[in-house]
């Protein structure tokens, strides 16, 4: 039977009943792609897999949570939803709200949303309000408005979002037949790392796996409140999706890290861009900058010395790594979301007149 979205696939584990009207775009069931080169970089028969969440219907992992959040909002009689967003949540909310035939309001930091995401929200009919402020201002206002007006909040402060997003962990265990040893994720509002940890624990309780992964979260260096243990007033990073200074799921993320004996660390914009380029050039997987934070994090850990608190680096140093270590890196959003980033990589086409000789020369071949 064809795939009908995460609610139909994992219904007993989600907060839905037979009465819930399912609003779906057939999200989920995204590929888990083996990366030969990353595996080789880790060494010792390691297997590194990329969970490619950019292949969801709106191009990010947000669709998993949004199918549950919008379905439940409709069930409760909501006729409008609202979210604060660095872009991807707004694209998903707009799409699922359009599908459900309800209004969608999104509050965004002006000028800090990747072009593709803004286009998606506008095209799907959301009322887009650009704030002269940052994401944290937007979330504060959304919480206030959601409490005082008849609009349902679909940020990850809404538990239905976390419930939907945990299904990515289910899928990984179902494909591998066991949980990985390490799971690398970018961290912004910290909803996703919370959701994965919940998913891994529930799937183990359901008897689908024996172990739990160490959760490895990576914030952008200029927007790293959890790492620095303080609110960042003016977060800044090239990875606009994770430009967040006061994450909603802060405490839950700290729990996931400590319970799993994992790590919360930072990656610089240069490391993020280098990892984004590396993944595109070596694995053919083009992701948006924020998504590359998980890959940058893995590469940082492999640099051993630089990552003192890192359990993976420690295992590598001490040669303790189980021989066939399994690592999953989630890449959260598609590269097409943020096409302008190509300029930061100084990549552009070669322009020539349409003659055979010019083209042959441009190809680098001899005439
Ligand atoms: C590509 O869209 O917060 O730690 O408003 O778009 O669960 O927040 C996006 C976050 C990682 C971080 N990668 O996930 C939003 C928003 C991408 C993202 C994250 C986001 P969380």
Short mmCIF file of C-alpha atoms and ligand atoms in Angstrom, two decimals, residues 60-62 84-90 117 135 155 165 186-193 241-242 244 288 290-291 332-333, ligand 1:
data_model
loop_
_atom_site.label_atom_id
_atom_site.label_comp_id
_atom_site.label_asym_id
_atom_site.label_seq_id
_atom_site.Cartn_x
_atom_site.Cartn_y
_atom_site.Cartn_z
CA UNK A 60 11.69 20.29 5.99
CA UNK A 61 11.04 18.10 9.05
CA UNK A 62 8.39 20.57 10.23
CA UNK A 84 6.47 32.45 15.02
CA UNK A 85 9.08 31.20 12.63
CA UNK A 86 12.57 31.42 11.26
CA UNK A 87 10.97 30.18 8.03
CA UNK A 88 10.36 26.46 7.86
CA UNK A 89 7.60 26.32 10.44
CA UNK A 90 5.79 29.07 8.55
CA UNK A 117 10.59 29.74 2.80
CA UNK A 135 12.46 35.16 16.37
CA UNK A 155 4.88 26.34 17.35
CA UNK A 165 8.28 14.95 14.93
CA UNK A 186 21.06 20.95 14.53
CA UNK A 187 19.43 22.80 17.44
CA UNK A 188 17.43 26.03 17.28
CA UNK A 189 14.25 26.11 19.31
CA UNK A 190 15.24 22.61 20.55
CA UNK A 191 11.90 21.00 19.69
CA UNK A 192 13.38 18.44 17.33
CA UNK A 193 16.05 17.05 19.65
CA UNK A 241 16.71 28.78 10.62
CA UNK A 242 18.49 28.38 13.97
CA UNK A 244 17.27 31.72 18.12
CA UNK A 288 20.19 24.51 3.87
CA UNK A 290 21.13 25.14 9.47
CA UNK A 291 20.84 21.51 8.43
CA UNK A 332 16.53 19.06 8.52
CA UNK A 333 15.78 21.20 5.45
C1 LIG B 1 16.19 23.59 8.78
O1 LIG B 1 10.97 27.31 11.33
O2 LIG B 1 12.43 27.17 14.44
O3 LIG B 1 15.67 22.88 17.33
O4 LIG B 1 10.59 28.55 13.06
O5 LIG B 1 14.26 25.14 10.12
O6 LIG B 1 13.44 21.98 16.59
O7 LIG B 1 13.94 24.41 16.45
C2 LIG B 1 13.18 26.12 12.47
C3 LIG B 1 14.13 25.32 13.02
C4 LIG B 1 16.89 22.99 12.31
C5 LIG B 1 16.00 23.68 14.46
N1 LIG B 1 16.94 22.96 10.98
O8 LIG B 1 15.04 22.80 14.96
C6 LIG B 1 11.22 27.64 12.50
C7 LIG B 1 12.31 26.98 13.23
C8 LIG B 1 16.07 23.68 10.24
C9 LIG B 1 15.10 24.45 10.88
C10 LIG B 1 15.96 23.73 12.98
C11 LIG B 1 15.06 24.50 12.29
P1 LIG B 1 14.49 23.02 16.42
#
